[in-house]
């Protein structure tokens, strides 16, 4: 097992990882930017090293500075958290070449899954269902037109180097096709330095459902069910739940088996997520694989009783999984509300500033993962998410009622937050019925003005 882990991240996930280290008796090293000097992750870690100024490019993304901090502190492993360097194959590689274990999959796996058309091709070869479309990047206008005519409109053009909604273009008919293709290529080249785009059938009103997997270094892979992540706004998730209200035991078994099959096909290691797009007939298709721990991992932890960060650390150290699929048992239902410093009544504009008063909710089945306290400043330099409220209940209804109660207890003064927006979602009939797709938020925002209580 490791003696000391450097955490190459900030905010709530840095604290989450420090807590896991503590329980495993591993010393933790925090890194921080000048803007985060007074952050809780700095206080909670056993050691802390400043790696640069506020701007992420010069601190949380500065590989030489972070590696120096790891070497100077004598860390033997690096946990990247999510975002920042977590899906940078070059970072994973350079950690390993400096004798530091990267807590995650291999550089090769990160790179392969980072290229979305290659990932799709790889998973199709593994036998996973994929959305009809081009087999890899589209290489010519002739090929483009031929495939679009074959699969039928509407179609969607996606950047190979994109992902998470970046560089997508919806095409309704033949007349728009060629121009959209050329624009998409130019945009992909400008944004990612890679002009490759691929084509697929557009799925109307899809659901975004993802399967959590864990893999050891010896070929053992299990899944921990799914997370329903369809509640998004502009490709930013807002609220997630496990299990998905539309997935029954039979579908869970099928999706889980496919996720495990895909992971095994690429000899995957550590924690990962297979994202599926699910259509209105409950057909599911492989979309992307995320090769990191995700923001919404706690809903899976709540339902399956497995500490995913401790598992990541243990697996990276070379431990065997030690359990099988049959040992993994779901119990109850969990909902995560992402609490952001933003103003839902003003186009969700970021709302940085000083938190003048703060009180965290509590009680049975209530978990609050955050880095804030009274007197903390939310700076404009980083993501607006400053806390996650995860509520567990014996069933979906209890998880919803508990979330509402906990949100009402949550007190934040000094900045605007999306707390009321969450209360609005949790009380919405369609949400209550579990009947919502990725279009829900944008449609409902357009339809009605949010009623403040
Ligand atoms: C799609 C799609 C419909 N059809 N692909 C958005 C994020 C990226 N992972 C892929 N995305 C989509 N791909 C086909 N063939 C609709 C979306 C999409 C979406 C997917 C998941 C969650 C929210 C979304 C919001 C808008 C569009």
mmCIF file of C-alpha atoms in Angstrom, residues 196-382:
data_model
loop_
_atom_site.group_PDB
_atom_site.id
_atom_site.type_symbol
_atom_site.label_atom_id
_atom_site.label_comp_id
_atom_site.label_asym_id
_atom_site.label_seq_id
_atom_site.Cartn_x
_atom_site.Cartn_y
_atom_site.Cartn_z
ATOM 1 C CA UNK A 196 -11.799 14.416 -37.216
ATOM 2 C CA UNK A 197 -15.569 14.203 -36.972
ATOM 3 C CA UNK A 198 -17.945 11.237 -37.042
ATOM 4 C CA UNK A 199 -21.571 10.853 -37.924
ATOM 5 C CA UNK A 200 -24.483 9.133 -36.229
ATOM 6 C CA UNK A 201 -28.256 8.921 -36.169
ATOM 7 C CA UNK A 202 -29.765 11.544 -33.856
ATOM 8 C CA UNK A 203 -31.715 9.989 -30.978
ATOM 9 C CA UNK A 204 -34.713 12.114 -29.921
ATOM 10 C CA UNK A 205 -35.392 12.694 -26.190
ATOM 11 C CA UNK A 206 -32.577 10.440 -25.028
ATOM 12 C CA UNK A 207 -31.701 9.554 -21.462
ATOM 13 C CA UNK A 208 -28.133 9.677 -20.222
ATOM 14 C CA UNK A 209 -27.540 6.615 -18.062
ATOM 15 C CA UNK A 210 -24.065 5.562 -17.005
ATOM 16 C CA UNK A 211 -22.709 2.376 -15.453
ATOM 17 C CA UNK A 212 -19.989 2.428 -12.783
ATOM 18 C CA UNK A 213 -17.327 -0.240 -13.099
ATOM 19 C CA UNK A 214 -14.352 -1.284 -10.964
ATOM 20 C CA UNK A 215 -11.449 -3.313 -12.322
ATOM 21 C CA UNK A 216 -8.324 -4.688 -10.698
ATOM 22 C CA UNK A 217 -4.969 -5.227 -12.415
ATOM 23 C CA UNK A 218 -5.690 -8.953 -12.894
ATOM 24 C CA UNK A 219 -8.711 -8.879 -15.189
ATOM 25 C CA UNK A 220 -11.470 -8.918 -12.558
ATOM 26 C CA UNK A 221 -14.235 -6.445 -13.392
ATOM 27 C CA UNK A 222 -17.555 -5.712 -11.661
ATOM 28 C CA UNK A 223 -20.268 -3.112 -12.192
ATOM 29 C CA UNK A 224 -22.101 -1.118 -9.542
ATOM 30 C CA UNK A 225 -25.313 -0.462 -11.403
ATOM 31 C CA UNK A 226 -26.277 2.771 -13.069
ATOM 32 C CA UNK A 227 -26.688 6.462 -12.420
ATOM 33 C CA UNK A 228 -29.440 8.453 -14.096
ATOM 34 C CA UNK A 229 -27.813 11.676 -15.306
ATOM 35 C CA UNK A 230 -30.424 13.051 -17.683
ATOM 36 C CA UNK A 231 -31.041 16.219 -15.676
ATOM 37 C CA UNK A 232 -28.581 18.533 -17.360
ATOM 38 C CA UNK A 233 -28.411 22.097 -18.568
ATOM 39 C CA UNK A 234 -25.999 22.937 -21.382
ATOM 40 C CA UNK A 235 -24.227 19.617 -20.808
ATOM 41 C CA UNK A 236 -23.715 20.379 -17.113
ATOM 42 C CA UNK A 237 -25.316 17.797 -14.854
ATOM 43 C CA UNK A 238 -27.519 19.246 -12.112
ATOM 44 C CA UNK A 239 -29.034 16.318 -10.231
ATOM 45 C CA UNK A 240 -28.222 12.617 -10.476
ATOM 46 C CA UNK A 241 -29.825 9.532 -8.993
ATOM 47 C CA UNK A 242 -29.208 5.829 -8.540
ATOM 48 C CA UNK A 243 -30.920 3.657 -9.557
ATOM 49 C CA UNK A 244 -32.482 5.143 -12.695
ATOM 50 C CA UNK A 245 -36.287 5.242 -12.453
ATOM 51 C CA UNK A 246 -36.559 3.648 -15.899
ATOM 52 C CA UNK A 247 -34.062 0.805 -15.459
ATOM 53 C CA UNK A 248 -35.486 -2.497 -14.222
ATOM 54 C CA UNK A 249 -33.467 -5.478 -13.004
ATOM 55 C CA UNK A 250 -33.423 -7.069 -16.445
ATOM 56 C CA UNK A 251 -32.140 -3.944 -18.210
ATOM 57 C CA UNK A 252 -29.604 -3.335 -15.394
ATOM 58 C CA UNK A 253 -28.222 -6.825 -15.916
ATOM 59 C CA UNK A 254 -27.899 -6.240 -19.667
ATOM 60 C CA UNK A 255 -26.286 -2.795 -19.370
ATOM 61 C CA UNK A 256 -24.007 -3.960 -16.559
ATOM 62 C CA UNK A 257 -22.880 -7.004 -18.518
ATOM 63 C CA UNK A 258 -22.114 -4.806 -21.547
ATOM 64 C CA UNK A 259 -20.156 -2.325 -19.429
ATOM 65 C CA UNK A 260 -18.076 -5.150 -17.932
ATOM 66 C CA UNK A 261 -17.531 -6.666 -21.375
ATOM 67 C CA UNK A 262 -16.291 -3.318 -22.731
ATOM 68 C CA UNK A 263 -13.938 -2.782 -19.800
ATOM 69 C CA UNK A 264 -12.522 -6.301 -20.148
ATOM 70 C CA UNK A 265 -12.000 -5.804 -23.875
ATOM 71 C CA UNK A 266 -9.575 -2.920 -23.215
ATOM 72 C CA UNK A 267 -7.989 -4.601 -20.132
ATOM 73 C CA UNK A 268 -9.331 -1.669 -18.148
ATOM 74 C CA UNK A 269 -7.925 -0.905 -14.704
ATOM 75 C CA UNK A 270 -9.301 1.046 -11.746
ATOM 76 C CA UNK A 271 -12.655 2.914 -11.634
ATOM 77 C CA UNK A 272 -14.435 3.899 -14.827
ATOM 78 C CA UNK A 273 -17.823 4.830 -16.194
ATOM 79 C CA UNK A 274 -19.518 3.640 -19.360
ATOM 80 C CA UNK A 275 -22.013 6.216 -20.607
ATOM 81 C CA UNK A 276 -25.046 4.974 -22.475
ATOM 82 C CA UNK A 277 -27.652 6.876 -24.413
ATOM 83 C CA UNK A 278 -31.055 5.260 -23.894
ATOM 84 C CA UNK A 279 -33.860 5.880 -26.397
ATOM 85 C CA UNK A 280 -37.611 6.048 -25.806
ATOM 86 C CA UNK A 281 -37.920 2.283 -26.387
ATOM 87 C CA UNK A 282 -35.231 1.535 -23.768
ATOM 88 C CA UNK A 283 -32.668 0.552 -26.388
ATOM 89 C CA UNK A 284 -29.243 1.509 -25.058
ATOM 90 C CA UNK A 285 -26.106 2.474 -26.946
ATOM 91 C CA UNK A 286 -22.503 2.998 -25.874
ATOM 92 C CA UNK A 287 -21.608 6.703 -26.009
ATOM 93 C CA UNK A 288 -18.377 7.421 -24.180
ATOM 94 C CA UNK A 289 -16.200 5.977 -21.465
ATOM 95 C CA UNK A 290 -15.009 8.245 -18.652
ATOM 96 C CA UNK A 291 -11.665 7.098 -17.323
ATOM 97 C CA UNK A 292 -11.866 8.946 -14.003
ATOM 98 C CA UNK A 293 -13.870 9.102 -10.796
ATOM 99 C CA UNK A 294 -16.940 11.239 -11.446
ATOM 100 C CA UNK A 295 -18.590 14.070 -9.534
ATOM 101 C CA UNK A 296 -21.729 11.963 -9.040
ATOM 102 C CA UNK A 297 -19.951 8.868 -7.642
ATOM 103 C CA UNK A 298 -21.544 9.290 -4.154
ATOM 104 C CA UNK A 299 -25.014 8.153 -5.285
ATOM 105 C CA UNK A 300 -23.472 4.806 -6.212
ATOM 106 C CA UNK A 301 -21.593 4.699 -2.899
ATOM 107 C CA UNK A 302 -24.821 5.334 -0.997
ATOM 108 C CA UNK A 303 -26.751 2.546 -2.738
ATOM 109 C CA UNK A 304 -23.964 -0.045 -2.915
ATOM 110 C CA UNK A 305 -22.129 0.735 0.340
ATOM 111 C CA UNK A 306 -18.751 0.734 -1.385
ATOM 112 C CA UNK A 307 -16.218 3.553 -0.928
ATOM 113 C CA UNK A 308 -15.192 4.171 -4.532
ATOM 114 C CA UNK A 309 -12.187 6.358 -3.687
ATOM 115 C CA UNK A 310 -10.768 3.787 -1.284
ATOM 116 C CA UNK A 311 -11.333 1.154 -3.957
ATOM 117 C CA UNK A 312 -9.463 3.294 -6.501
ATOM 118 C CA UNK A 313 -6.509 3.613 -4.139
ATOM 119 C CA UNK A 314 -6.505 -0.060 -3.214
ATOM 120 C CA UNK A 315 -6.736 -1.182 -6.840
ATOM 121 C CA UNK A 316 -3.981 1.227 -7.954
ATOM 122 C CA UNK A 317 -1.736 -0.242 -5.238
ATOM 123 C CA UNK A 318 -2.201 -3.656 -6.847
ATOM 124 C CA UNK A 319 -4.777 -5.201 -4.519
ATOM 125 C CA UNK A 320 -7.206 -7.705 -5.945
ATOM 126 C CA UNK A 321 -10.862 -6.712 -6.159
ATOM 127 C CA UNK A 322 -11.664 -9.441 -3.609
ATOM 128 C CA UNK A 323 -15.374 -9.735 -4.433
ATOM 129 C CA UNK A 324 -17.537 -10.784 -7.352
ATOM 130 C CA UNK A 325 -20.625 -9.463 -9.090
ATOM 131 C CA UNK A 326 -22.887 -11.636 -6.920
ATOM 132 C CA UNK A 327 -21.497 -9.958 -3.764
ATOM 133 C CA UNK A 328 -22.568 -6.498 -4.923
ATOM 134 C CA UNK A 329 -25.986 -5.600 -3.580
ATOM 135 C CA UNK A 330 -28.031 -2.449 -4.126
ATOM 136 C CA UNK A 331 -30.076 -1.109 -1.242
ATOM 137 C CA UNK A 332 -32.407 1.872 -1.467
ATOM 138 C CA UNK A 333 -32.177 4.986 -3.589
ATOM 139 C CA UNK A 334 -29.879 8.031 -3.630
ATOM 140 C CA UNK A 335 -30.108 11.515 -5.134
ATOM 141 C CA UNK A 336 -27.324 14.053 -5.534
ATOM 142 C CA UNK A 337 -28.001 17.778 -5.861
ATOM 143 C CA UNK A 338 -25.060 19.792 -7.129
ATOM 144 C CA UNK A 339 -25.036 23.107 -5.281
ATOM 145 C CA UNK A 340 -23.567 25.879 -7.411
ATOM 146 C CA UNK A 341 -22.697 29.508 -6.778
ATOM 147 C CA UNK A 342 -24.901 30.797 -9.600
ATOM 148 C CA UNK A 343 -28.110 32.723 -10.189
ATOM 149 C CA UNK A 344 -30.857 30.630 -11.844
ATOM 150 C CA UNK A 345 -33.013 33.748 -12.213
ATOM 151 C CA UNK A 346 -30.306 35.481 -14.173
ATOM 152 C CA UNK A 347 -29.328 32.930 -16.800
ATOM 153 C CA UNK A 348 -27.408 30.825 -14.274
ATOM 154 C CA UNK A 349 -24.670 33.443 -14.192
ATOM 155 C CA UNK A 350 -21.829 32.547 -11.788
ATOM 156 C CA UNK A 351 -22.219 34.272 -8.413
ATOM 157 C CA UNK A 352 -18.841 34.412 -6.687
ATOM 158 C CA UNK A 353 -18.377 36.223 -3.393
ATOM 159 C CA UNK A 354 -18.035 35.816 0.348
ATOM 160 C CA UNK A 355 -20.178 33.249 2.150
ATOM 161 C CA UNK A 356 -21.231 35.296 5.156
ATOM 162 C CA UNK A 357 -23.354 32.641 6.820
ATOM 163 C CA UNK A 358 -23.416 28.900 6.331
ATOM 164 C CA UNK A 359 -25.151 25.940 7.879
ATOM 165 C CA UNK A 360 -24.934 22.342 6.591
ATOM 166 C CA UNK A 361 -27.912 19.968 6.687
ATOM 167 C CA UNK A 362 -27.799 16.683 8.595
ATOM 168 C CA UNK A 363 -29.757 13.655 9.715
ATOM 169 C CA UNK A 364 -30.138 10.025 8.693
ATOM 170 C CA UNK A 365 -29.096 9.374 5.101
ATOM 171 C CA UNK A 366 -27.874 12.931 4.527
ATOM 172 C CA UNK A 367 -24.359 13.542 3.219
ATOM 173 C CA UNK A 368 -22.882 16.961 2.525
ATOM 174 C CA UNK A 369 -19.596 16.963 0.538
ATOM 175 C CA UNK A 370 -18.172 20.451 0.333
ATOM 176 C CA UNK A 371 -15.243 22.712 1.056
ATOM 177 C CA UNK A 372 -17.154 25.717 2.347
ATOM 178 C CA UNK A 373 -17.507 27.333 5.766
ATOM 179 C CA UNK A 374 -18.750 30.666 7.084
ATOM 180 C CA UNK A 375 -16.315 33.345 5.969
ATOM 181 C CA UNK A 376 -15.145 31.412 2.904
ATOM 182 C CA UNK A 377 -14.819 33.248 -0.374
ATOM 183 C CA UNK A 378 -16.015 31.601 -3.564
ATOM 184 C CA UNK A 379 -13.538 32.981 -6.096
ATOM 185 C CA UNK A 380 -14.367 33.411 -9.777
ATOM 186 C CA UNK A 381 -11.384 31.318 -10.915
ATOM 187 C CA UNK A 382 -12.865 27.827 -10.682
#
